[in-house]
XYZ file of C-alpha atoms in Angstrom:
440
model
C 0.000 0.000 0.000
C 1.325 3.509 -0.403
C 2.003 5.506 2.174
C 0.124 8.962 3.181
C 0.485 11.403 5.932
C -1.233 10.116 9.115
C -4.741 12.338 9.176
C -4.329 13.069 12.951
C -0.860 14.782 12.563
C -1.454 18.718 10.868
C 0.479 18.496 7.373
C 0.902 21.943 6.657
C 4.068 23.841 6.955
C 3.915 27.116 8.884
C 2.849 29.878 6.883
C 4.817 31.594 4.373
C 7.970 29.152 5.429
C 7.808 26.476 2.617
C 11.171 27.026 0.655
C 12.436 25.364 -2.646
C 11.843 24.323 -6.373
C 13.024 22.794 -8.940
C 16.354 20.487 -8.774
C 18.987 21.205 -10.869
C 19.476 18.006 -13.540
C 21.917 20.100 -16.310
C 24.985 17.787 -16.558
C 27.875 20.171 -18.446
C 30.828 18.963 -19.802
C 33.742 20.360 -21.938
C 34.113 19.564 -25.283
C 37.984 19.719 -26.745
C 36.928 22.481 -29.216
C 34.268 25.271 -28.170
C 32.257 26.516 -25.481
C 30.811 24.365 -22.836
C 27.958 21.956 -23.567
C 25.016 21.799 -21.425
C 22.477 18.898 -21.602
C 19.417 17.817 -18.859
C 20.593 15.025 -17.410
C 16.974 13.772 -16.946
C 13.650 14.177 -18.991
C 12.231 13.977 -14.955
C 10.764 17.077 -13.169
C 12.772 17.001 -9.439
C 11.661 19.353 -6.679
C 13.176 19.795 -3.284
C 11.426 21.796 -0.533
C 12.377 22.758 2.679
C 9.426 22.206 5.346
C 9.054 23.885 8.894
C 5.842 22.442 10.287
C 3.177 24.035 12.056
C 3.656 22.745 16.367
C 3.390 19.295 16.600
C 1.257 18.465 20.346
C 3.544 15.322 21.584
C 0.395 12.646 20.758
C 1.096 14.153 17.189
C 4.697 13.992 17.355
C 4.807 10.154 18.824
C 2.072 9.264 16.054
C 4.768 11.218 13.189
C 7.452 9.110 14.708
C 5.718 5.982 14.713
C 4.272 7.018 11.008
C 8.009 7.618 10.150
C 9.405 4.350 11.338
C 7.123 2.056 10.465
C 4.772 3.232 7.352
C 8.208 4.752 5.200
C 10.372 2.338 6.526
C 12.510 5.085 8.299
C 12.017 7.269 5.643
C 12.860 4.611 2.511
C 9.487 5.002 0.870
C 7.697 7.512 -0.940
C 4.211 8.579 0.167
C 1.492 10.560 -0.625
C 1.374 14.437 -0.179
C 0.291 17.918 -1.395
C 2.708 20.309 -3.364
C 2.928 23.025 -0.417
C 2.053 25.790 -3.420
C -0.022 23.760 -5.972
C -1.730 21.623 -4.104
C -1.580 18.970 -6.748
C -1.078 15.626 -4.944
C 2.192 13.404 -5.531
C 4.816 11.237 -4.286
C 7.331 12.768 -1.696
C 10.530 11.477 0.182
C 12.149 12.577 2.738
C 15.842 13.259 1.598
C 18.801 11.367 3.125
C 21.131 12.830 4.932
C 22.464 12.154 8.776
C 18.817 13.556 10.017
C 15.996 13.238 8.028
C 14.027 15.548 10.341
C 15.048 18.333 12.412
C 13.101 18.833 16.001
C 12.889 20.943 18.933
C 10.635 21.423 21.362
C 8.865 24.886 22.589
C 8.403 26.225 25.778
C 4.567 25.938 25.793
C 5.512 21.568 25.030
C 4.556 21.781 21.462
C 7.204 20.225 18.985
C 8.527 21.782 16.179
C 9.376 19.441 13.452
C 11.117 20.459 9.756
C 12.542 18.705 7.368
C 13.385 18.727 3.562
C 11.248 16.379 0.927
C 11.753 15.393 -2.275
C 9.209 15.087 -5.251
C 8.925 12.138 -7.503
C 8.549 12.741 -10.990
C 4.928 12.116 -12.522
C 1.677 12.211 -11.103
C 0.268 8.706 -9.273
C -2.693 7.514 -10.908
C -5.145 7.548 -8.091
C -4.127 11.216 -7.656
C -7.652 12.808 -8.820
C -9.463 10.639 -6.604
C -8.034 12.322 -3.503
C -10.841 14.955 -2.518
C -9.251 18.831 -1.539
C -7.220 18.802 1.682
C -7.062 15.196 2.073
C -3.644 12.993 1.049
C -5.474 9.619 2.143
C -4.625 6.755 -0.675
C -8.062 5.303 -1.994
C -8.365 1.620 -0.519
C -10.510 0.982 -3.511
C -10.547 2.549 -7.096
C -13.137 0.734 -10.084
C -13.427 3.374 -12.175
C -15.141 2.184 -15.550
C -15.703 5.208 -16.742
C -11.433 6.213 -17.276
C -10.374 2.875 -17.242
C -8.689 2.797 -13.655
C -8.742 -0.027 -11.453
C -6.687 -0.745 -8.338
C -6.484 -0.958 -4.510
C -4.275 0.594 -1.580
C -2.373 2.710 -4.126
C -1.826 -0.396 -6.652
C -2.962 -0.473 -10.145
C -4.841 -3.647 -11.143
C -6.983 -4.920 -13.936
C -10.906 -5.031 -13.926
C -10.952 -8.804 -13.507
C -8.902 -8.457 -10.069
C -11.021 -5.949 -8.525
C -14.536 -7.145 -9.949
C -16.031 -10.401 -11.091
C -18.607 -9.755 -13.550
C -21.316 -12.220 -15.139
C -23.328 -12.189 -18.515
C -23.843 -15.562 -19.990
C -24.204 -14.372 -23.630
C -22.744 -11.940 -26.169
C -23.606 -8.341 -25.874
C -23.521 -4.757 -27.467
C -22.922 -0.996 -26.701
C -22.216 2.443 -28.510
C -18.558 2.373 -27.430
C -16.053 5.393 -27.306
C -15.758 5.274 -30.940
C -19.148 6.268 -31.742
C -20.049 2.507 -33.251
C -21.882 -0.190 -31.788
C -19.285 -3.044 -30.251
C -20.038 -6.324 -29.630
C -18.372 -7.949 -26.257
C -18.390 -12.101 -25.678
C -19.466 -13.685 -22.862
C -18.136 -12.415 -19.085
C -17.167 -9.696 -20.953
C -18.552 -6.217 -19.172
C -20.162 -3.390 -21.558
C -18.627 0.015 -20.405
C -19.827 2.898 -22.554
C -18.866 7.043 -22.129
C -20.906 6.549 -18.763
C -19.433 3.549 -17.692
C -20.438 0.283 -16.531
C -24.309 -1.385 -18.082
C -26.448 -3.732 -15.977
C -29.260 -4.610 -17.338
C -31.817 -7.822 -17.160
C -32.240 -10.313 -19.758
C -33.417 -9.160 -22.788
C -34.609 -10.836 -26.352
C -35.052 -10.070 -29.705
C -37.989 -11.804 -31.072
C -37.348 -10.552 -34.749
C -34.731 -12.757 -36.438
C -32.267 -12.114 -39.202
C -32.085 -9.033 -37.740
C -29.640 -7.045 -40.406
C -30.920 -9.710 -43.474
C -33.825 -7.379 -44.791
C -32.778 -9.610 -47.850
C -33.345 -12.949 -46.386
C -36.461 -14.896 -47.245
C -37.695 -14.558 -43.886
C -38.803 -10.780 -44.743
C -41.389 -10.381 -46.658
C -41.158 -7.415 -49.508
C -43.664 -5.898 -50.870
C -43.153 -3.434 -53.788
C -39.314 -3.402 -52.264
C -36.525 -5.092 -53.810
C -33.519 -5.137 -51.124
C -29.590 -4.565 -52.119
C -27.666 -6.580 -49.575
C -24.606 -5.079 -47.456
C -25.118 -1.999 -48.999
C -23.587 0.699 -46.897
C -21.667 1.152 -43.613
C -23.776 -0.123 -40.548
C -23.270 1.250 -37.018
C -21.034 -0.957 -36.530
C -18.684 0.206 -38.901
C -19.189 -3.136 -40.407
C -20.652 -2.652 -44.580
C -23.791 -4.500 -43.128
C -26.809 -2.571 -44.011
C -29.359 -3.238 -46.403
C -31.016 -0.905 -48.877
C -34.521 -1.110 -49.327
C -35.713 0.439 -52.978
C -39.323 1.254 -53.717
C -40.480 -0.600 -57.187
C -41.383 1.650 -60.006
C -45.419 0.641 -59.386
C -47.499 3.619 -57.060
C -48.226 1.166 -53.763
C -47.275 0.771 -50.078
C -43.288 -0.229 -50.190
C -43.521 -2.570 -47.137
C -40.184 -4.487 -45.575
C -42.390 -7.275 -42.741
C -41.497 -10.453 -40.635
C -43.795 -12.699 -38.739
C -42.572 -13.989 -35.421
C -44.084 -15.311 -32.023
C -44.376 -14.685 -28.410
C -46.751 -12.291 -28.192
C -48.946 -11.973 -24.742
C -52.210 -9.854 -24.681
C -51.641 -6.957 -22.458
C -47.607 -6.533 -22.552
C -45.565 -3.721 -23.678
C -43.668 -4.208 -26.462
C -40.860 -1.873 -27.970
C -39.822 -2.258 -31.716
C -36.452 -0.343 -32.842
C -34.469 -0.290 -36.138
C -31.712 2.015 -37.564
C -32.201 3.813 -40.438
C -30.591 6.244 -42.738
C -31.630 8.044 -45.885
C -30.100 7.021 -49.064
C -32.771 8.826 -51.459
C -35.592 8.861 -50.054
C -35.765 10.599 -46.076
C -38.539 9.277 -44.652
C -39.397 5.190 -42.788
C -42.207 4.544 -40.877
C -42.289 1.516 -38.463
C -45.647 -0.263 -37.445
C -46.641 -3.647 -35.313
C -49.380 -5.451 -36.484
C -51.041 -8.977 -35.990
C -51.162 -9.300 -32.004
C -51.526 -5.409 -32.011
C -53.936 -2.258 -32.535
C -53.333 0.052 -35.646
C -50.314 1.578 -34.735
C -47.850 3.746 -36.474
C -44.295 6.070 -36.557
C -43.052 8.237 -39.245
C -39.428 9.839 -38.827
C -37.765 11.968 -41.386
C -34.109 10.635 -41.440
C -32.516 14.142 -42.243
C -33.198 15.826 -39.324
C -34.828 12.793 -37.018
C -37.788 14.957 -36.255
C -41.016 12.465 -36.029
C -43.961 13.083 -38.575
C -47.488 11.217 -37.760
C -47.717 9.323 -35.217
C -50.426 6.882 -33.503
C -51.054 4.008 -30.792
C -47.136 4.448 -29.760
C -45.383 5.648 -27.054
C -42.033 6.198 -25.469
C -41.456 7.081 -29.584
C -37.851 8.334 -29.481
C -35.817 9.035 -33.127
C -31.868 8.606 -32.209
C -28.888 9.732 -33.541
C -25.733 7.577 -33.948
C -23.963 9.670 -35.665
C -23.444 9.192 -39.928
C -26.625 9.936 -41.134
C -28.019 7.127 -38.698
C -31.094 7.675 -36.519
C -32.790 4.453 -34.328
C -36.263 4.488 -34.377
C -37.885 3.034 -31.344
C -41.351 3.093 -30.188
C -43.380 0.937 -27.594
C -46.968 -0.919 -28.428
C -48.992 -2.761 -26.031
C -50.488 -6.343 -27.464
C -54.322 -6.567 -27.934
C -53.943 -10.738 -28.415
C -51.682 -13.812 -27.918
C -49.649 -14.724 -30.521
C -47.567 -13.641 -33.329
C -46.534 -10.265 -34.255
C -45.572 -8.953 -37.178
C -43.364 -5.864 -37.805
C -43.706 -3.819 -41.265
C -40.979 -1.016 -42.443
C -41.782 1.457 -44.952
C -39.343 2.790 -47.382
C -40.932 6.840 -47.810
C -40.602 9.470 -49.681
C -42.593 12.080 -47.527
C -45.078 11.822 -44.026
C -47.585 10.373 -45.932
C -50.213 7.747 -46.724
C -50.155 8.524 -49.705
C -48.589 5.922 -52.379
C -46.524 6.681 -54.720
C -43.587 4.525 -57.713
C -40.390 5.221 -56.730
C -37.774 5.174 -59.416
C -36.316 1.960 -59.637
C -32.811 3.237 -57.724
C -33.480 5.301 -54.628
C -34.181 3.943 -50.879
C -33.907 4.075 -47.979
C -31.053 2.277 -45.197
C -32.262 -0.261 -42.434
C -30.275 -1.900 -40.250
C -30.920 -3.883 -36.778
C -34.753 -4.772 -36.653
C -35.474 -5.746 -32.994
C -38.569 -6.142 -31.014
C -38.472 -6.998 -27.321
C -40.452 -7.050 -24.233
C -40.634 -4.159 -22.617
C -41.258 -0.413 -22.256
C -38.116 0.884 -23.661
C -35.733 -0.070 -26.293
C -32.451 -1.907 -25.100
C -29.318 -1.803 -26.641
C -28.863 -4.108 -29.768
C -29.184 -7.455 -30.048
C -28.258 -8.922 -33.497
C -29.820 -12.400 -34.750
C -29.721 -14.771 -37.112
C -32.231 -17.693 -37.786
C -34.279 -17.399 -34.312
C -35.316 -15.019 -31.269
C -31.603 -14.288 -29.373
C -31.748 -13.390 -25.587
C -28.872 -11.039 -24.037
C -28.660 -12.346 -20.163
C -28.857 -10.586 -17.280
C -25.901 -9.047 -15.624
C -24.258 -9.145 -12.546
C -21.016 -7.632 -11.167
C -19.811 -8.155 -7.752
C -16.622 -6.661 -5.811
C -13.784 -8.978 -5.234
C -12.470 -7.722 -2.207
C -14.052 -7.076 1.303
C -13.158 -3.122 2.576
C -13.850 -3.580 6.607
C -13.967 0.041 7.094
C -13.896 2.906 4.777
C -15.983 6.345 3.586
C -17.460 5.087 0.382
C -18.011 7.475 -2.548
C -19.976 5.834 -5.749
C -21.161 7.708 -8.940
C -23.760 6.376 -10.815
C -24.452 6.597 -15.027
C -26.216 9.667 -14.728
C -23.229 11.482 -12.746
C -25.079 11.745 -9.156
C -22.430 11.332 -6.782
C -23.836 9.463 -3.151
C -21.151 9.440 -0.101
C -21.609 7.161 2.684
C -19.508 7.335 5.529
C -18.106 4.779 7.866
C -19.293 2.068 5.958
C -18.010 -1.492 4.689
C -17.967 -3.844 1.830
C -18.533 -6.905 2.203
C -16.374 -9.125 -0.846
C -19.123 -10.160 -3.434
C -21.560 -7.544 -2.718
C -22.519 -4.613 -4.983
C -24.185 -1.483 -4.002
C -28.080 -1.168 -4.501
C -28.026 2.024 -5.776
C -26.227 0.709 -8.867
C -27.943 -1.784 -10.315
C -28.336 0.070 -13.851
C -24.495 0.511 -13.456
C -21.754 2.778 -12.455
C -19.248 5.220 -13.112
C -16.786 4.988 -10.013
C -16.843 3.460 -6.702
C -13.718 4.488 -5.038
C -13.265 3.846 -1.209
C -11.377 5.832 1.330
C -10.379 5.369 4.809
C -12.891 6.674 6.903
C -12.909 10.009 7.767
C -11.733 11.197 4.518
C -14.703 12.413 3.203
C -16.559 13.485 6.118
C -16.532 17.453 7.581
C-alpha cells in the first residue's frame, strides 16, 4: 500500500515558510573544441522543498514518529502528499542525509518538526481521486468510466477488482461512436461507464438480413450489405421502392406475443434517397404507427405508440424506437416502410433510390435496449451481474452512478461479493477511502 500522511498529525508547513523548487538536472561537460555543452541530465521534473511544520502536540509527534518508522520504513518510501504551493497531490521522500528531520521542542511543550522532501517525478494515478485537503490513498478505485482499477495505491486490472457475469454476447455504442459487440463475461462500459441490465430478447430474427427470405417485400426489392452499418461493419441493407405507385412494405412474422404486454420495436435507419421510414406492429396489435424523417430525425405522424424516441448515432443514422402494447396472444408482425414524404399517400419510386435499415429488434418491454443482433431465431442477451472482489472492513465510500449523481456514505463497509443497490443500472466509479476522509 502507499504511504500517506497520518490524518491526525497537521500536514501543513507554517505559513509563508515552505522554501524550494526545482532540482537542478543540467549535466555540463567540456568539449575539446568550443564553449561548454550543457544537456538535462533527466527528462524527470525534481523538486526539493524545505518544510518547517506548524507545532506538533507530543500525541502528534509520537504518532509522526511511529508514522516515520514504520509506514516509510525510516524514511525509505515515498508517500502521498500535497505540493505546499499547488496543491496537486504526488509522491514525496524525505531526503537522506544524517537527520531526516530536524526537532525541537517549545516552551509551551509543542514540537517543532522540519525537514526537507523530495518530489517524484509524474503524477500517481489515483491522484484525482483524492478529494481537496485530504492525502489519504483510496483503498478501492473501479473506475469504468477512465479505465482505472486498483487498490491501496496499486494499479490492477478489472478482472482483479470485480467479477462480472453475462452468460451471452452483448452490445454498446462504445467510445468510438459505433456499436461493439463484447463475448461472454465480458462487461459493456460505454462514455458513462459500466451497463447492468436484465435479460433481454429479440424476437425478430435475421435481424440485419432485410434480404433474407424470412422478410417479406412488398413493392421493395432489397440490395444486400449496402452501406456502412453502425457498426462500422458494410452491413446494411437498402430497401428500394419498385417503379409501381403502392405501399413499399419491408415485414417479418414472429411469435411470443402476450395480450396486455408492452412491447418496444427499434431499427436504424438512414436516408439514401428517399428521407422518410415509418415503423408499425401489427397482428397481435392495434393500428399503430411512426413516421421519422431521417434528415433531421424529427417524427412526422404518429399513432397508438409511445415512449417514440428518433436517435442519432452519428453518420446519417437515426434508431427508431417506439413501444406498443399487445391486444392478443400470438404472433406479431413488424412492417418497415421505405418513404418518400409523411404520408399515406402511395406513390412509384424510381427503380434506384431507398432508404437504409439496419438492426430490426422487437423486445419485451417499455423501452428499447441496446442491440441485439440475430440470425435464424429469437436471441436473448442475459442478465448481468457484477460483484466486488475484495471485502473493505472500514472505509468512507463514494460511488457515482451513469447519470453522474455522486452518493457518499460514511463509515461504511464492503462486504467481498456484494454490490451497491443504488447501482444496479451501473456505475461510473466506486472508489473507497479510509474513513474520515470524506466526512466534515
Amino acid at each position: 500500500m502507499t504511504p500517506y500522511w497520518p490524518e491526525t498529525v497537521p500536514d501543513c508547513p507554517e505559513r509563508y515558510r515552505a522554501t524550494g523548487g526545482p532540482v537542478d538536472v543540467r549535466v555540463a561537460f567540456q568539449p575539446e573544441r568550443g564553449p561548454e555543452i550543457t544537456r538535462p541530465g533527466t527528462t524527470a521534473r525534481w523538486e526539493e522543498w524545505s518544510l518547517p511544520m506548524a507545532p506538533f502536540t507530543l500525541a502528534q509527534f509520537n504518532t509522526f514518529e511511529a508514522w516515520f518508522d514504520s509506514d516509510l520504513a525510516r524514511g525509505s518510501k515515498a508517500f502521498a502528499w500535497r505540493h505546499p504551493v499547488t496543491g496537486v497531490i504526488g509522491l514525496w521522500r524525505f531526503k537522506s542525509g544524517p537527520r531526516p528531520y530536524e526537532v525541537a521542542q517549545t516552551a509551551k511543550g509543542y514540537v517543532l518538526v522540519s525537514f526537507t522532501l523530495v518530489k517524484q517525478p509524474g503524477t500517481p494515478w489515483w491522484a484525482s481521486y483524492i478529494p481537496v485537503g485530504k492525502t489519504s490513498v483510496p483503498l478501492l478505485v473501479i473506475d469504468f468510466q477512465n479505465g482505472r482499477y486498483g487498490r491501496n495505491g496499486d494499479r490492477e486490472a478489472i478482472t482483479a477488482v470485480t467479477t462480472f457475469t453475462r452468460a451471452s454476447a452483448g452490445s454498446f455504442l462504445g467510445a468510438n461512436g459505433l456499436i461493439q459487440t463484447v463475448g461472454n463475461n465480458q462487461a459493456r462500459i460505454d462514455a458513462n461507464g459500466l451497463i447492468l441490465g436484465a435479460a433481454r430478447t429479440n424476437l425478430s430474427f435475421r435481424s440485419a438480413e432485410f434480404d433474407n427470405a424470412t422478410w417479406t417485400k412488398a413493392q421493395t426489392t432489397v440490395t444486400a450489405n449496402a452501406a456502412v452499418a453502425p457498426d462500422g461493419l458494410t452491413a446494411a441493407e437498402k430497401l428500394i421502392p419498385t417503379a409501381v405507385a403502392a405501399d413499399h412494405v419491408t415485414s417479418q412474422t414472429f411469435a411470443g406475443i402476450t395480450t396486455g404486454q408492452q412491447y418496444t420495436y427499434s431499427v436504424f435507419f438512414k436516408a439514401d434517397g428517399y428521407g422518410w421510414a415509418r415503423v408499425s406492429l401489427g397482428t397481435s396489435f392495434g393500428s399503430n404507427w411512426a413516421f421519422v424523417n431521417l434528415a433531421t430525425g424529427a417524427l412526422g405522424a404518429t399513432s397508438g405508440q409511445t415512449s417514440i424516441t428518433a436517435t442519432s448515432f452519428g453518420n446519417g443514422w437515426w434508431r427508431l424506437s417506439g413501444t406498443v402494447t399487445a391486444t392478443a396472444t400470438g404472433n406479431g408482425l413488424i412492417a418497415i416502410y421505405a418513404l418518400n414524404a409523411d404520408s399515406f399517400t402511395t406513390f412509384a419510386g424510381n427503380g434506384t433510390s431507398g432508404i437504409l435499415a439496419w438492426g430490426a429488434q422487437v423486445e419485451l418491454g417499455a423501452d428499447a435496449s441496446d442491440y441485439i443482433a440475430t440470425t435464424t431465431a429469437a436471441a436473448t442477451r442475459a442478465v448481468e451481474s457484477i460483484n466486488i472482489t475484495n471485502a473493505v472492513p472500514a472505509c468512507d465510500l463514494r460511488i457515482v452512478n451513469r447519470a453522474g449523481v455522486v452518493t457518499d456514505t460514511l463509515a461504511t463497509s464492503i462486504t467481498a461479493g456484494s454490490w451497491p443497490g443504488a447501482l444496479a443500472a451501473g456505475a461510473r466509479s466506486i472508489v473507497a477511502f479510509p474513513v474520515g476522509v470524506l466526512g466534515p
